[in-house]
mmCIF file of C-alpha atoms and ligand atoms in Angstrom:
data_model
loop_
_atom_site.group_PDB
_atom_site.id
_atom_site.type_symbol
_atom_site.label_atom_id
_atom_site.label_comp_id
_atom_site.label_asym_id
_atom_site.label_seq_id
_atom_site.Cartn_x
_atom_site.Cartn_y
_atom_site.Cartn_z
ATOM 1 C CA MET A 26 6.323 18.767 -14.504
ATOM 2 C CA SER A 27 9.788 19.165 -13.105
ATOM 3 C CA ALA A 28 10.674 15.837 -11.582
ATOM 4 C CA HIS A 29 12.977 17.458 -9.046
ATOM 5 C CA GLN A 30 10.198 19.048 -7.054
ATOM 6 C CA LEU A 31 8.004 15.998 -7.101
ATOM 7 C CA THR A 32 7.469 13.349 -4.515
ATOM 8 C CA VAL A 33 5.991 10.124 -5.807
ATOM 9 C CA LEU A 34 3.828 8.308 -3.263
ATOM 10 C CA TRP A 35 3.435 4.630 -3.976
ATOM 11 C CA ASP A 36 0.703 2.210 -3.096
ATOM 12 C CA ILE A 37 2.187 -1.275 -2.760
ATOM 13 C CA ASP A 38 -0.269 -4.132 -3.405
ATOM 14 C CA GLY A 39 -1.436 -4.292 -6.994
ATOM 15 C CA THR A 40 0.707 -1.290 -7.922
ATOM 16 C CA LEU A 41 4.317 -2.290 -7.197
ATOM 17 C CA LEU A 42 3.828 -5.974 -6.525
ATOM 18 C CA ASP A 43 1.535 -8.932 -6.076
ATOM 19 C CA VAL A 44 1.884 -11.167 -3.016
ATOM 20 C CA ARG A 45 -0.518 -13.724 -4.472
ATOM 21 C CA GLY A 46 -2.804 -13.951 -1.456
ATOM 22 C CA ALA A 47 -0.040 -14.031 1.155
ATOM 23 C CA GLY A 48 -1.191 -10.782 2.756
ATOM 24 C CA ARG A 49 -4.717 -12.036 3.311
ATOM 25 C CA ARG A 50 -3.542 -15.423 4.597
ATOM 26 C CA ALA A 51 -1.139 -13.788 7.055
ATOM 27 C CA PHE A 52 -3.835 -11.346 8.180
ATOM 28 C CA VAL A 53 -6.349 -14.115 8.872
ATOM 29 C CA ALA A 54 -3.718 -16.141 10.766
ATOM 30 C CA ALA A 55 -2.681 -13.155 12.903
ATOM 31 C CA VAL A 56 -6.287 -12.272 13.778
ATOM 32 C CA ALA A 57 -6.869 -15.881 14.872
ATOM 33 C CA GLN A 58 -3.644 -15.858 16.933
ATOM 34 C CA VAL A 59 -4.514 -12.725 18.845
ATOM 35 C CA TRP A 60 -8.305 -12.762 19.095
ATOM 36 C CA GLY A 61 -8.939 -16.472 18.693
ATOM 37 C CA GLY A 62 -12.045 -17.963 17.174
ATOM 38 C CA ALA A 63 -12.787 -18.494 13.550
ATOM 39 C CA ARG A 64 -13.718 -15.175 12.012
ATOM 40 C CA ASP A 65 -14.956 -15.294 8.486
ATOM 41 C CA LEU A 66 -12.960 -12.713 6.534
ATOM 42 C CA ARG A 67 -13.884 -14.071 3.120
ATOM 43 C CA ASP A 68 -16.111 -11.130 2.284
ATOM 44 C CA VAL A 69 -13.716 -8.488 3.570
ATOM 45 C CA SER A 70 -12.082 -6.511 0.785
ATOM 46 C CA PHE A 71 -8.439 -5.593 1.310
ATOM 47 C CA ALA A 72 -8.159 -3.656 -1.966
ATOM 48 C CA GLY A 73 -7.311 -0.051 -1.188
ATOM 49 C CA ALA A 74 -7.989 -0.672 2.507
ATOM 50 C CA THR A 75 -5.595 -0.207 5.422
ATOM 51 C CA ASP A 76 -4.647 -2.844 7.997
ATOM 52 C CA LEU A 77 -6.193 -0.812 10.815
ATOM 53 C CA GLY A 78 -9.267 -0.155 8.690
ATOM 54 C CA VAL A 79 -9.777 -3.881 8.063
ATOM 55 C CA LEU A 80 -9.344 -4.658 11.770
ATOM 56 C CA ALA A 81 -12.013 -2.087 12.577
ATOM 57 C CA GLN A 82 -14.317 -3.794 10.074
ATOM 58 C CA VAL A 83 -13.987 -7.268 11.574
ATOM 59 C CA LEU A 84 -13.592 -6.605 15.318
ATOM 60 C CA GLU A 85 -15.680 -4.747 17.841
ATOM 61 C CA PRO A 86 -14.046 -1.520 19.083
ATOM 62 C CA ALA A 87 -13.690 -2.891 22.644
ATOM 63 C CA LEU A 88 -11.471 -5.695 21.320
ATOM 64 C CA LEU A 89 -9.128 -3.291 19.545
ATOM 65 C CA ASP A 90 -7.053 -2.141 22.504
ATOM 66 C CA ASP A 91 -3.458 -0.990 22.020
ATOM 67 C CA ALA A 92 -1.863 -4.093 23.532
ATOM 68 C CA ARG A 93 -3.713 -6.555 21.316
ATOM 69 C CA THR A 94 -3.312 -4.379 18.248
ATOM 70 C CA ALA A 95 0.446 -4.248 18.842
ATOM 71 C CA ARG A 96 0.541 -8.033 19.273
ATOM 72 C CA PHE A 97 -1.465 -8.400 16.087
ATOM 73 C CA PHE A 98 1.032 -6.399 14.034
ATOM 74 C CA GLU A 99 3.912 -8.360 15.499
ATOM 75 C CA GLN A 100 2.166 -11.621 14.604
ATOM 76 C CA LEU A 101 1.234 -10.295 11.171
ATOM 77 C CA GLY A 102 4.908 -9.642 10.392
ATOM 78 C CA LEU A 103 5.849 -13.165 11.453
ATOM 79 C CA SER A 104 3.043 -14.801 9.477
ATOM 80 C CA LEU A 105 3.767 -12.725 6.409
ATOM 81 C CA ALA A 106 7.484 -13.527 6.528
ATOM 82 C CA GLU A 107 6.592 -17.237 6.597
ATOM 83 C CA GLU A 108 4.150 -16.876 3.718
ATOM 84 C CA LEU A 109 6.640 -14.940 1.597
ATOM 85 C CA ALA A 110 9.420 -17.427 2.317
ATOM 86 C CA ALA A 111 7.179 -20.099 0.791
ATOM 87 C CA THR A 112 5.726 -17.955 -2.005
ATOM 88 C CA PRO A 113 7.709 -14.804 -2.826
ATOM 89 C CA ALA A 114 5.975 -11.655 -3.987
ATOM 90 C CA ARG A 115 6.110 -10.784 -7.670
ATOM 91 C CA ALA A 116 6.931 -7.276 -8.860
ATOM 92 C CA CYS A 117 4.339 -5.781 -11.200
ATOM 93 C CA PHE A 118 5.407 -5.210 -14.790
ATOM 94 C CA ALA A 119 8.023 -2.417 -15.039
ATOM 95 C CA ALA A 120 7.670 -1.551 -11.345
ATOM 96 C CA ARG A 121 11.234 -2.263 -10.260
ATOM 97 C CA GLU A 122 12.726 -0.579 -13.310
ATOM 98 C CA THR A 123 10.560 2.505 -12.816
ATOM 99 C CA THR A 124 11.253 2.968 -9.112
ATOM 100 C CA ALA A 125 14.967 2.328 -9.666
ATOM 101 C CA ALA A 126 15.095 4.889 -12.470
ATOM 102 C CA LEU A 127 13.293 7.505 -10.387
ATOM 103 C CA ALA A 128 15.663 6.898 -7.485
ATOM 104 C CA ALA A 129 18.649 7.233 -9.837
ATOM 105 C CA ARG A 130 17.288 10.587 -11.005
ATOM 106 C CA GLY A 131 16.951 11.816 -7.456
ATOM 107 C CA VAL A 132 13.152 11.869 -7.420
ATOM 108 C CA ALA A 133 11.834 11.481 -3.879
ATOM 109 C CA GLN A 134 9.704 8.388 -3.405
ATOM 110 C CA GLY A 135 7.607 7.422 -0.425
ATOM 111 C CA LEU A 136 5.128 4.722 0.464
ATOM 112 C CA LEU A 137 1.447 5.498 0.898
ATOM 113 C CA THR A 138 0.152 2.115 1.825
ATOM 114 C CA GLY A 139 -2.425 0.253 3.862
ATOM 115 C CA ASN A 140 0.346 -2.078 5.021
ATOM 116 C CA GLU A 141 1.957 -1.826 8.409
ATOM 117 C CA GLU A 142 5.545 -0.612 7.941
ATOM 118 C CA ARG A 143 7.399 -3.871 8.623
ATOM 119 C CA CYS A 144 5.016 -5.781 6.359
ATOM 120 C CA ALA A 145 5.450 -3.170 3.634
ATOM 121 C CA ARG A 146 9.223 -3.613 3.771
ATOM 122 C CA LEU A 147 8.922 -7.428 3.800
ATOM 123 C CA LYS A 148 6.793 -7.356 0.668
ATOM 124 C CA LEU A 149 9.141 -4.968 -1.153
ATOM 125 C CA ARG A 150 12.211 -7.035 -0.287
ATOM 126 C CA SER A 151 10.457 -10.222 -1.323
ATOM 127 C CA ALA A 152 9.707 -8.779 -4.772
ATOM 128 C CA GLY A 153 13.276 -7.542 -5.264
ATOM 129 C CA PHE A 154 12.873 -3.816 -4.604
ATOM 130 C CA ASP A 155 15.627 -1.853 -2.897
ATOM 131 C CA GLU A 156 14.089 -0.362 0.243
ATOM 132 C CA ALA A 157 16.472 2.577 -0.018
ATOM 133 C CA TRP A 158 14.478 3.827 -3.021
ATOM 134 C CA PHE A 159 11.613 4.700 -0.646
ATOM 135 C CA THR A 160 12.846 7.148 1.919
ATOM 136 C CA PHE A 161 9.704 7.621 3.988
ATOM 137 C CA GLY A 162 6.098 6.572 4.183
ATOM 138 C CA ALA A 163 2.664 6.608 5.773
ATOM 139 C CA TYR A 164 1.517 3.159 6.804
ATOM 140 C CA GLY A 165 -1.552 1.090 7.575
ATOM 141 C CA HIS A 166 -0.900 0.876 11.318
ATOM 142 C CA GLU A 167 -0.960 4.655 11.609
ATOM 143 C CA HIS A 168 -4.535 5.302 10.563
ATOM 144 C CA GLY A 169 -7.561 3.348 9.403
ATOM 145 C CA ASP A 170 -8.415 5.884 6.719
ATOM 146 C CA ARG A 171 -6.333 6.158 3.584
ATOM 147 C CA ASP A 172 -7.048 9.862 3.074
ATOM 148 C CA GLN A 173 -5.558 10.539 6.510
ATOM 149 C CA LEU A 174 -2.499 8.499 5.557
ATOM 150 C CA ALA A 175 -2.118 10.692 2.475
ATOM 151 C CA ARG A 176 -2.220 13.811 4.684
ATOM 152 C CA LEU A 177 0.366 12.248 6.963
ATOM 153 C CA ALA A 178 2.657 11.525 4.000
ATOM 154 C CA ALA A 179 2.203 15.068 2.691
ATOM 155 C CA ARG A 180 3.102 16.513 6.107
ATOM 156 C CA ARG A 181 6.200 14.339 6.261
ATOM 157 C CA ARG A 182 7.371 15.573 2.921
ATOM 158 C CA PRO A 183 5.612 18.752 1.805
ATOM 159 C CA GLY A 184 5.581 19.907 -1.823
ATOM 160 C CA ARG A 185 4.021 18.594 -5.015
ATOM 161 C CA HIS A 186 2.873 14.977 -4.880
ATOM 162 C CA VAL A 187 1.994 12.252 -7.322
ATOM 163 C CA VAL A 188 0.014 9.313 -5.940
ATOM 164 C CA VAL A 189 0.236 6.044 -7.867
ATOM 165 C CA GLY A 190 -2.245 3.297 -7.032
ATOM 166 C CA ASP A 191 -4.450 0.538 -8.365
ATOM 167 C CA THR A 192 -7.853 1.315 -6.803
ATOM 168 C CA PRO A 193 -10.382 4.178 -6.691
ATOM 169 C CA ARG A 194 -9.384 4.633 -3.037
ATOM 170 C CA ASP A 195 -5.877 5.604 -4.126
ATOM 171 C CA VAL A 196 -7.330 8.216 -6.470
ATOM 172 C CA GLN A 197 -9.476 9.523 -3.628
ATOM 173 C CA ALA A 198 -6.420 9.699 -1.337
ATOM 174 C CA ALA A 199 -4.607 11.715 -4.015
ATOM 175 C CA ARG A 200 -7.503 14.194 -4.060
ATOM 176 C CA ALA A 201 -7.268 14.560 -0.272
ATOM 177 C CA ILE A 202 -3.840 16.175 -0.690
ATOM 178 C CA ASP A 203 -4.349 17.813 -4.117
ATOM 179 C CA ALA A 204 -1.905 15.376 -5.641
ATOM 180 C CA ILE A 205 -1.734 14.201 -9.223
ATOM 181 C CA ALA A 206 -3.568 10.872 -9.303
ATOM 182 C CA ILE A 207 -2.155 8.110 -11.466
ATOM 183 C CA ALA A 208 -4.065 4.833 -11.605
ATOM 184 C CA VAL A 209 -2.623 1.588 -12.950
ATOM 185 C CA CYS A 210 -4.564 -1.435 -14.150
ATOM 186 C CA THR A 211 -2.148 -4.031 -12.740
ATOM 187 C CA GLY A 212 -4.060 -4.556 -9.528
ATOM 188 C CA PHE A 213 -7.372 -5.186 -7.900
ATOM 189 C CA ALA A 214 -9.839 -2.801 -9.503
ATOM 190 C CA GLU A 215 -11.731 -3.151 -12.760
ATOM 191 C CA ARG A 216 -10.629 -0.691 -15.436
ATOM 192 C CA ARG A 217 -14.196 0.653 -15.516
ATOM 193 C CA ALA A 218 -14.067 1.477 -11.795
ATOM 194 C CA LEU A 219 -10.756 3.274 -12.278
ATOM 195 C CA VAL A 220 -12.135 5.297 -15.194
ATOM 196 C CA ASP A 221 -15.104 6.276 -13.008
ATOM 197 C CA ALA A 222 -12.735 7.441 -10.270
ATOM 198 C CA CYS A 223 -11.378 10.058 -12.754
ATOM 199 C CA PRO A 224 -7.628 9.827 -12.145
ATOM 200 C CA ASP A 225 -5.461 12.406 -13.939
ATOM 201 C CA HIS A 226 -3.832 9.538 -15.804
ATOM 202 C CA LEU A 227 -4.815 5.915 -16.274
ATOM 203 C CA LEU A 228 -2.033 3.522 -17.274
ATOM 204 C CA ASP A 229 -2.157 -0.123 -18.300
ATOM 205 C CA ASP A 230 1.031 -0.664 -16.318
ATOM 206 C CA LEU A 231 3.981 1.324 -15.011
ATOM 207 C CA SER A 232 5.997 1.173 -18.246
ATOM 208 C CA GLY A 233 4.472 4.527 -19.238
ATOM 209 C CA LEU A 234 5.118 6.348 -15.981
ATOM 210 C CA LEU A 235 8.610 7.721 -16.580
ATOM 211 C CA ALA A 236 7.580 9.348 -19.830
ATOM 212 C CA LEU A 237 4.603 10.886 -18.060
ATOM 213 C CA LEU A 238 6.685 12.425 -15.275
HETATM 214 MG MG1 LIG B 288 -3.303 -1.395 -3.920
#
């Protein structure tokens, strides 16, 4: 592979960093702020999901109008900032070094994430990443379906793509755009589930990524 023609598309949670539950806590708080009531989100899985996708799982379509959805994302950013001020995100092993090295080599890097854009940036800053390393992205407020986000990212920067993620859904999103799928075991999926998803490469952590590219 020639690194110069590649664009690396990064999942965030479980791949680049761990917010230690802050994302879920902020999400629950923002839903309560905007829609009221006590909704039980305990059984909702956020792994590999998108913010819009999770909203669609827990709220009836009639409640998901544009105005309330916009208020939700505003509130989510505020709640998340509070959470991260109290408990900063932790970078996954070798994640900062790897993304910094790729940026230094001029490899294009984007975000392919279920997070809304502002929340994505908050998490990255909290874990000590330089936002400038990621020049574009497709985000969780733009579509509820991760495969569609992958297509969006590929349209925004055409060429050859590598998708790096921690769940079978990331592997599936890579397939949606004929990208090379790299799965890492630093996140939310069991190794067995990742093996079953048949990524092109399965890594224990990101320390092996540079050599691979
Ligand atoms: Mg993830």
